[in-house]
mmCIF file of C-alpha atoms in Angstrom:
data_model
loop_
_atom_site.group_PDB
_atom_site.id
_atom_site.type_symbol
_atom_site.label_atom_id
_atom_site.label_comp_id
_atom_site.label_asym_id
_atom_site.label_seq_id
_atom_site.Cartn_x
_atom_site.Cartn_y
_atom_site.Cartn_z
ATOM 1 C CA MET D 597 -28.558 1.027 -10.148
ATOM 2 C CA VAL D 598 -27.307 3.277 -7.363
ATOM 3 C CA ASN D 599 -29.812 4.078 -4.646
ATOM 4 C CA GLY D 600 -29.468 6.484 -1.709
ATOM 5 C CA THR D 601 -26.779 9.085 -1.240
ATOM 6 C CA ILE D 602 -23.681 7.023 -2.121
ATOM 7 C CA LYS D 603 -22.768 7.517 -5.764
ATOM 8 C CA GLY D 604 -19.043 6.814 -5.735
ATOM 9 C CA ILE D 605 -16.540 4.484 -4.066
ATOM 10 C CA VAL D 606 -12.926 5.534 -3.544
ATOM 11 C CA PHE D 607 -10.251 2.978 -2.690
ATOM 12 C CA ASP D 608 -7.334 3.851 -0.410
ATOM 13 C CA ASP D 609 -4.396 2.771 -2.602
ATOM 14 C CA GLU D 610 -3.844 -0.460 -4.452
ATOM 15 C CA TYR D 611 -3.029 -2.477 -1.342
ATOM 16 C CA THR D 612 -6.683 -2.361 -0.348
ATOM 17 C CA LEU D 613 -7.304 -4.513 -3.414
ATOM 18 C CA MET D 614 -4.230 -6.756 -3.482
ATOM 19 C CA GLU D 615 -2.989 -9.653 -1.434
ATOM 20 C CA PRO D 616 0.053 -8.942 0.764
ATOM 21 C CA TYR D 617 3.316 -9.556 -1.058
ATOM 22 C CA PRO D 618 4.800 -12.879 0.151
ATOM 23 C CA ALA D 619 7.469 -12.163 2.725
ATOM 24 C CA SER D 620 9.537 -15.084 1.438
ATOM 25 C CA ASP D 621 9.743 -13.562 -2.061
ATOM 26 C CA LEU D 622 10.593 -10.150 -0.695
ATOM 27 C CA MET D 623 13.312 -11.597 1.530
ATOM 28 C CA ALA D 624 15.049 -13.089 -1.501
ATOM 29 C CA GLU D 625 15.449 -9.546 -2.810
ATOM 30 C CA ILE D 626 16.378 -8.093 0.574
ATOM 31 C CA ARG D 627 19.047 -10.754 1.143
ATOM 32 C CA VAL D 628 21.211 -9.714 -1.813
ATOM 33 C CA ARG D 629 20.805 -6.041 -0.927
ATOM 34 C CA VAL D 630 21.409 -6.205 2.838
ATOM 35 C CA ILE D 631 24.327 -8.626 3.176
ATOM 36 C CA PRO D 632 26.887 -6.241 1.571
ATOM 37 C CA LEU D 633 25.954 -3.662 4.221
ATOM 38 C CA LEU D 634 27.001 -6.074 6.965
ATOM 39 C CA VAL D 635 30.578 -6.640 5.799
ATOM 40 C CA ASP D 636 32.100 -3.723 7.719
ATOM 41 C CA ASN D 637 30.115 -4.616 10.853
ATOM 42 C CA ALA D 638 31.039 -8.292 11.059
ATOM 43 C CA PRO D 639 33.951 -9.640 13.114
ATOM 44 C CA PRO D 640 36.605 -11.631 11.196
ATOM 45 C CA GLY D 641 34.992 -14.780 9.858
ATOM 46 C CA GLY D 642 31.677 -13.789 11.355
ATOM 47 C CA LEU D 643 29.787 -12.419 8.361
ATOM 48 C CA LEU D 644 27.701 -15.533 7.748
ATOM 49 C CA PRO D 645 26.387 -15.890 11.341
ATOM 50 C CA LEU D 646 25.655 -12.154 11.461
ATOM 51 C CA ALA D 647 23.855 -12.245 8.108
ATOM 52 C CA GLU D 648 21.768 -15.252 9.122
ATOM 53 C CA ARG D 649 20.791 -13.610 12.397
ATOM 54 C CA VAL D 650 19.912 -10.266 10.792
ATOM 55 C CA LEU D 651 17.911 -11.815 7.947
ATOM 56 C CA ARG D 652 16.051 -14.062 10.371
ATOM 57 C CA HIS D 653 15.211 -11.002 12.470
ATOM 58 C CA ILE D 654 14.010 -9.037 9.408
ATOM 59 C CA THR D 655 11.848 -11.963 8.282
ATOM 60 C CA ALA D 656 10.222 -12.124 11.721
ATOM 61 C CA GLU D 657 9.521 -8.386 11.611
ATOM 62 C CA LEU D 658 7.868 -8.616 8.186
ATOM 63 C CA GLU D 659 5.808 -11.692 9.010
ATOM 64 C CA ALA D 660 4.600 -10.048 12.222
ATOM 65 C CA ASP D 661 3.227 -7.021 10.334
ATOM 66 C CA THR D 662 2.508 -7.497 6.623
ATOM 67 C CA SER D 663 1.643 -3.812 6.274
ATOM 68 C CA GLN D 664 5.405 -3.147 6.333
ATOM 69 C CA ILE D 665 5.668 -5.021 3.053
ATOM 70 C CA SER D 666 2.954 -2.949 1.447
ATOM 71 C CA ASN D 667 4.629 0.416 1.980
ATOM 72 C CA GLN D 668 8.107 -0.323 0.751
ATOM 73 C CA SER D 669 9.255 3.291 0.652
ATOM 74 C CA ASN D 670 8.799 3.959 4.370
ATOM 75 C CA ASP D 671 7.812 1.073 6.630
ATOM 76 C CA LEU D 672 10.174 -1.458 5.095
ATOM 77 C CA ALA D 673 13.260 0.706 5.544
ATOM 78 C CA SER D 674 12.131 1.633 9.055
ATOM 79 C CA SER D 675 11.686 -2.022 9.957
ATOM 80 C CA ILE D 676 15.156 -2.946 8.725
ATOM 81 C CA LYS D 677 16.683 0.047 10.517
ATOM 82 C CA THR D 678 15.073 -1.199 13.725
ATOM 83 C CA VAL D 679 16.757 -4.562 13.246
ATOM 84 C CA PHE D 680 20.082 -2.879 12.496
ATOM 85 C CA ASP D 681 19.805 -0.804 15.669
ATOM 86 C CA LYS D 682 19.122 -3.895 17.776
ATOM 87 C CA GLU D 683 22.080 -5.692 16.198
ATOM 88 C CA LYS D 684 24.290 -2.580 16.584
ATOM 89 C CA ILE D 685 24.886 -2.372 12.836
ATOM 90 C CA TRP D 686 25.907 1.036 11.525
ATOM 91 C CA VAL D 687 25.547 2.176 7.911
ATOM 92 C CA PRO D 688 25.910 5.725 6.554
ATOM 93 C CA GLU D 689 22.676 7.677 6.359
ATOM 94 C CA GLY D 690 20.786 6.978 3.160
ATOM 95 C CA LEU D 691 22.877 3.938 2.211
ATOM 96 C CA LEU D 692 20.237 1.440 3.359
ATOM 97 C CA GLU D 693 17.547 3.053 1.218
ATOM 98 C CA GLU D 694 19.935 3.221 -1.727
ATOM 99 C CA SER D 695 20.969 -0.415 -1.347
ATOM 100 C CA LEU D 696 17.364 -1.555 -1.046
ATOM 101 C CA GLY D 697 16.517 0.284 -4.237
ATOM 102 C CA LEU D 698 14.043 2.533 -2.442
ATOM 103 C CA SER D 699 15.612 5.820 -3.495
ATOM 104 C CA ASP D 700 15.428 5.019 -7.210
ATOM 105 C CA GLY D 701 12.323 2.813 -7.146
ATOM 106 C CA LYS D 702 14.090 -0.413 -8.139
ATOM 107 C CA LEU D 703 12.663 -2.511 -5.316
ATOM 108 C CA ALA D 704 9.214 -1.028 -5.812
ATOM 109 C CA GLU D 705 9.493 -1.809 -9.519
ATOM 110 C CA TYR D 706 10.354 -5.410 -8.673
ATOM 111 C CA LEU D 707 7.361 -5.690 -6.362
ATOM 112 C CA TYR D 708 4.887 -3.883 -8.578
ATOM 113 C CA GLU D 709 5.652 -5.736 -11.791
ATOM 114 C CA ARG D 710 4.760 -9.008 -10.072
ATOM 115 C CA LYS D 711 1.476 -7.772 -8.681
ATOM 116 C CA SER D 712 -1.895 -7.185 -10.198
ATOM 117 C CA LEU D 713 -5.471 -7.309 -9.080
ATOM 118 C CA SER D 714 -6.960 -10.719 -8.469
ATOM 119 C CA GLN D 715 -9.760 -11.856 -10.728
ATOM 120 C CA GLU D 716 -12.110 -11.576 -7.729
ATOM 121 C CA ALA D 717 -11.180 -7.909 -7.257
ATOM 122 C CA ARG D 718 -11.622 -7.192 -10.960
ATOM 123 C CA ARG D 719 -15.050 -8.835 -10.988
ATOM 124 C CA THR D 720 -16.066 -6.854 -7.919
ATOM 125 C CA LEU D 721 -15.003 -3.534 -9.427
ATOM 126 C CA ARG D 722 -16.834 -4.289 -12.663
ATOM 127 C CA ASP D 723 -19.948 -5.355 -10.728
ATOM 128 C CA LEU D 724 -19.886 -2.066 -8.814
ATOM 129 C CA ARG D 725 -19.540 -0.096 -12.031
ATOM 130 C CA ARG D 726 -22.457 -2.000 -13.556
ATOM 131 C CA LYS D 727 -24.505 -0.995 -10.519
ATOM 132 C CA GLY D 728 -23.785 2.621 -11.435
ATOM 133 C CA PHE D 729 -21.062 3.560 -8.948
ATOM 134 C CA PHE D 730 -18.202 5.838 -9.943
ATOM 135 C CA LEU D 731 -14.886 4.348 -8.804
ATOM 136 C CA GLY D 732 -11.708 6.147 -7.779
ATOM 137 C CA LEU D 733 -8.286 5.206 -6.452
ATOM 138 C CA VAL D 734 -6.027 7.454 -4.353
ATOM 139 C CA ALA D 735 -2.432 6.600 -3.454
ATOM 140 C CA ASN D 736 0.655 8.176 -1.972
ATOM 141 C CA SER D 737 3.433 7.654 -4.486
ATOM 142 C CA GLN D 738 7.051 8.742 -4.595
ATOM 143 C CA PHE D 739 7.196 7.651 -8.227
ATOM 144 C CA LYS D 740 6.036 9.622 -11.251
ATOM 145 C CA ARG D 741 2.912 8.678 -13.125
ATOM 146 C CA ASP D 742 4.770 8.002 -16.386
ATOM 147 C CA TRP D 743 6.604 5.134 -14.647
ATOM 148 C CA LEU D 744 3.471 3.797 -12.971
ATOM 149 C CA LYS D 745 1.541 3.685 -16.232
ATOM 150 C CA THR D 746 3.490 0.560 -17.171
ATOM 151 C CA ILE D 747 1.824 -1.226 -14.247
ATOM 152 C CA PRO D 748 -1.532 -2.857 -15.112
ATOM 153 C CA LEU D 749 -3.358 -1.244 -12.203
ATOM 154 C CA TYR D 750 -2.445 2.262 -13.378
ATOM 155 C CA ASN D 751 -2.602 1.657 -17.114
ATOM 156 C CA PRO D 752 -4.925 4.286 -18.628
ATOM 157 C CA ASP D 753 -6.273 1.652 -21.034
ATOM 158 C CA ASP D 754 -7.669 -0.288 -18.065
ATOM 159 C CA ASP D 755 -11.244 0.749 -17.361
ATOM 160 C CA LEU D 756 -11.536 -0.396 -13.743
ATOM 161 C CA PHE D 757 -11.433 3.128 -12.298
ATOM 162 C CA ASP D 758 -12.993 6.386 -13.379
ATOM 163 C CA THR D 759 -10.086 8.271 -11.842
ATOM 164 C CA VAL D 760 -6.719 7.548 -10.234
ATOM 165 C CA ILE D 761 -5.125 10.337 -8.184
ATOM 166 C CA LEU D 762 -1.521 10.029 -7.002
ATOM 167 C CA SER D 763 0.172 12.298 -4.494
ATOM 168 C CA CYS D 764 2.767 13.160 -7.134
ATOM 169 C CA ASP D 765 -0.075 14.581 -9.269
ATOM 170 C CA VAL D 766 -1.413 17.019 -6.708
ATOM 171 C CA GLY D 767 1.460 17.695 -4.304
ATOM 172 C CA PHE D 768 -0.417 16.422 -1.230
ATOM 173 C CA ARG D 769 -0.114 13.115 0.597
ATOM 174 C CA LYS D 770 -2.656 11.215 2.631
ATOM 175 C CA PRO D 771 -4.001 11.990 5.175
ATOM 176 C CA ASP D 772 -4.075 15.589 3.872
ATOM 177 C CA PRO D 773 -7.782 16.196 3.082
ATOM 178 C CA ARG D 774 -6.845 17.972 -0.147
ATOM 179 C CA ILE D 775 -5.799 14.756 -1.867
ATOM 180 C CA PHE D 776 -9.184 13.203 -1.109
ATOM 181 C CA HIS D 777 -11.017 16.223 -2.429
ATOM 182 C CA ALA D 778 -8.920 16.029 -5.598
ATOM 183 C CA VAL D 779 -10.408 12.566 -6.174
ATOM 184 C CA TYR D 780 -13.945 13.773 -5.444
ATOM 185 C CA ASN D 781 -13.538 16.723 -7.786
ATOM 186 C CA SER D 782 -12.320 14.402 -10.519
ATOM 187 C CA LEU D 783 -15.398 12.213 -9.999
ATOM 188 C CA LYS D 784 -17.606 15.331 -9.816
ATOM 189 C CA LEU D 785 -18.944 14.184 -6.447
ATOM 190 C CA ASN D 786 -19.127 15.651 -2.945
ATOM 191 C CA SER D 787 -17.725 13.880 0.110
ATOM 192 C CA HIS D 788 -21.227 12.993 1.357
ATOM 193 C CA GLU D 789 -21.788 11.056 -1.874
ATOM 194 C CA VAL D 790 -18.724 8.832 -1.436
ATOM 195 C CA ALA D 791 -17.894 5.616 0.409
ATOM 196 C CA TYR D 792 -14.197 5.239 1.236
ATOM 197 C CA VAL D 793 -12.606 1.785 1.386
ATOM 198 C CA THR D 794 -9.341 1.552 3.331
ATOM 199 C CA ASN D 795 -7.063 -0.971 5.008
ATOM 200 C CA ASP D 796 -5.699 1.567 7.490
ATOM 201 C CA LEU D 797 -7.861 3.983 9.461
ATOM 202 C CA GLU D 798 -4.791 6.076 10.270
ATOM 203 C CA SER D 799 -4.444 7.027 6.606
ATOM 204 C CA VAL D 800 -7.804 8.767 6.294
ATOM 205 C CA PRO D 801 -9.707 11.400 8.309
ATOM 206 C CA LEU D 802 -12.891 9.713 9.510
ATOM 207 C CA ASP D 803 -15.037 12.646 8.385
ATOM 208 C CA ILE D 804 -13.710 12.657 4.828
ATOM 209 C CA ALA D 805 -16.538 10.546 3.376
ATOM 210 C CA GLU D 806 -20.154 9.648 4.044
ATOM 211 C CA LYS D 807 -19.187 6.059 4.827
ATOM 212 C CA ILE D 808 -15.858 4.452 5.776
ATOM 213 C CA ILE D 809 -15.423 0.743 5.063
ATOM 214 C CA LEU D 810 -12.447 -1.157 6.484
ATOM 215 C CA THR D 811 -10.867 -4.189 4.862
ATOM 216 C CA SER D 812 -9.386 -6.725 7.239
ATOM 217 C CA GLU D 813 -6.224 -7.654 5.333
ATOM 218 C CA PHE D 814 -3.717 -5.369 7.027
ATOM 219 C CA ARG D 815 -4.131 -2.928 9.867
ATOM 220 C CA LYS D 816 -7.285 -3.680 11.776
ATOM 221 C CA PRO D 817 -7.170 -1.240 14.708
ATOM 222 C CA ASN D 818 -7.408 -2.311 18.319
ATOM 223 C CA HIS D 819 -10.116 0.281 18.970
ATOM 224 C CA GLN D 820 -12.208 0.355 15.834
ATOM 225 C CA PRO D 821 -15.303 2.611 15.852
ATOM 226 C CA GLU D 822 -18.385 0.385 15.916
ATOM 227 C CA ALA D 823 -20.008 2.384 13.121
ATOM 228 C CA ILE D 824 -17.300 1.342 10.653
ATOM 229 C CA PRO D 825 -18.071 -1.978 8.943
ATOM 230 C CA VAL D 826 -15.295 -4.464 8.222
ATOM 231 C CA ILE D 827 -15.312 -6.648 5.113
ATOM 232 C CA GLU D 828 -13.319 -9.880 4.952
ATOM 233 C CA ASN D 829 -13.216 -10.028 1.151
ATOM 234 C CA ILE D 830 -13.386 -7.285 -1.448
ATOM 235 C CA SER D 831 -16.354 -9.076 -3.046
ATOM 236 C CA ASP D 832 -18.385 -8.310 0.108
ATOM 237 C CA LEU D 833 -18.600 -4.714 -1.118
ATOM 238 C CA VAL D 834 -21.233 -5.576 -3.723
ATOM 239 C CA GLY D 835 -23.750 -6.737 -1.124
ATOM 240 C CA LEU D 836 -22.821 -3.978 1.322
ATOM 241 C CA MET D 837 -23.500 -1.230 -1.215
#
């Protein structure tokens, strides 16, 4: 049973609980979407060398920072634009996002439908619920809930979370404190009764919860506050709480 002041645990989006999407799989999708954008920028007979160079550069960018894979609506497009700028490739504004399937959610749909929580994460969440903790999930989302409900993590028939709050539900995006308080209100808890689990300290105000817990999978900061514990595996939460 729950002891002390912490009664609920809120997770900072699904990527806190999932493994990074393999860059090799993502690149297979990017390849067919990016190469047509290079046609007008390639010298005669030079499309193949240009495409190979650009794709190699994009792969290096993604492998260097897996967090870019996790936020496909913003960081991924930004990363590819950086490569295009370095290669002096020009495309009309908005065309890259459209070609990647970011504007209509097609690439996100491809990524999401192939991802679910690991069995270890599911066991951990169920163990925490058995210990009496209320569990919440908060995520920035450019997609509507009715589309996301087809994804196992957001399916209302799944009982892993007591509440899931998306930015499209409330009109606020992290790190706006109001989206966090929307989760707390849904759980009927106050901020001092909540532990917040995140993979990115920049996405959450440090005073938004009684305890901040950092997972090590993605963006471990160079100057991490000593008071913030880091867990290597999601299962470590059970012992920590």
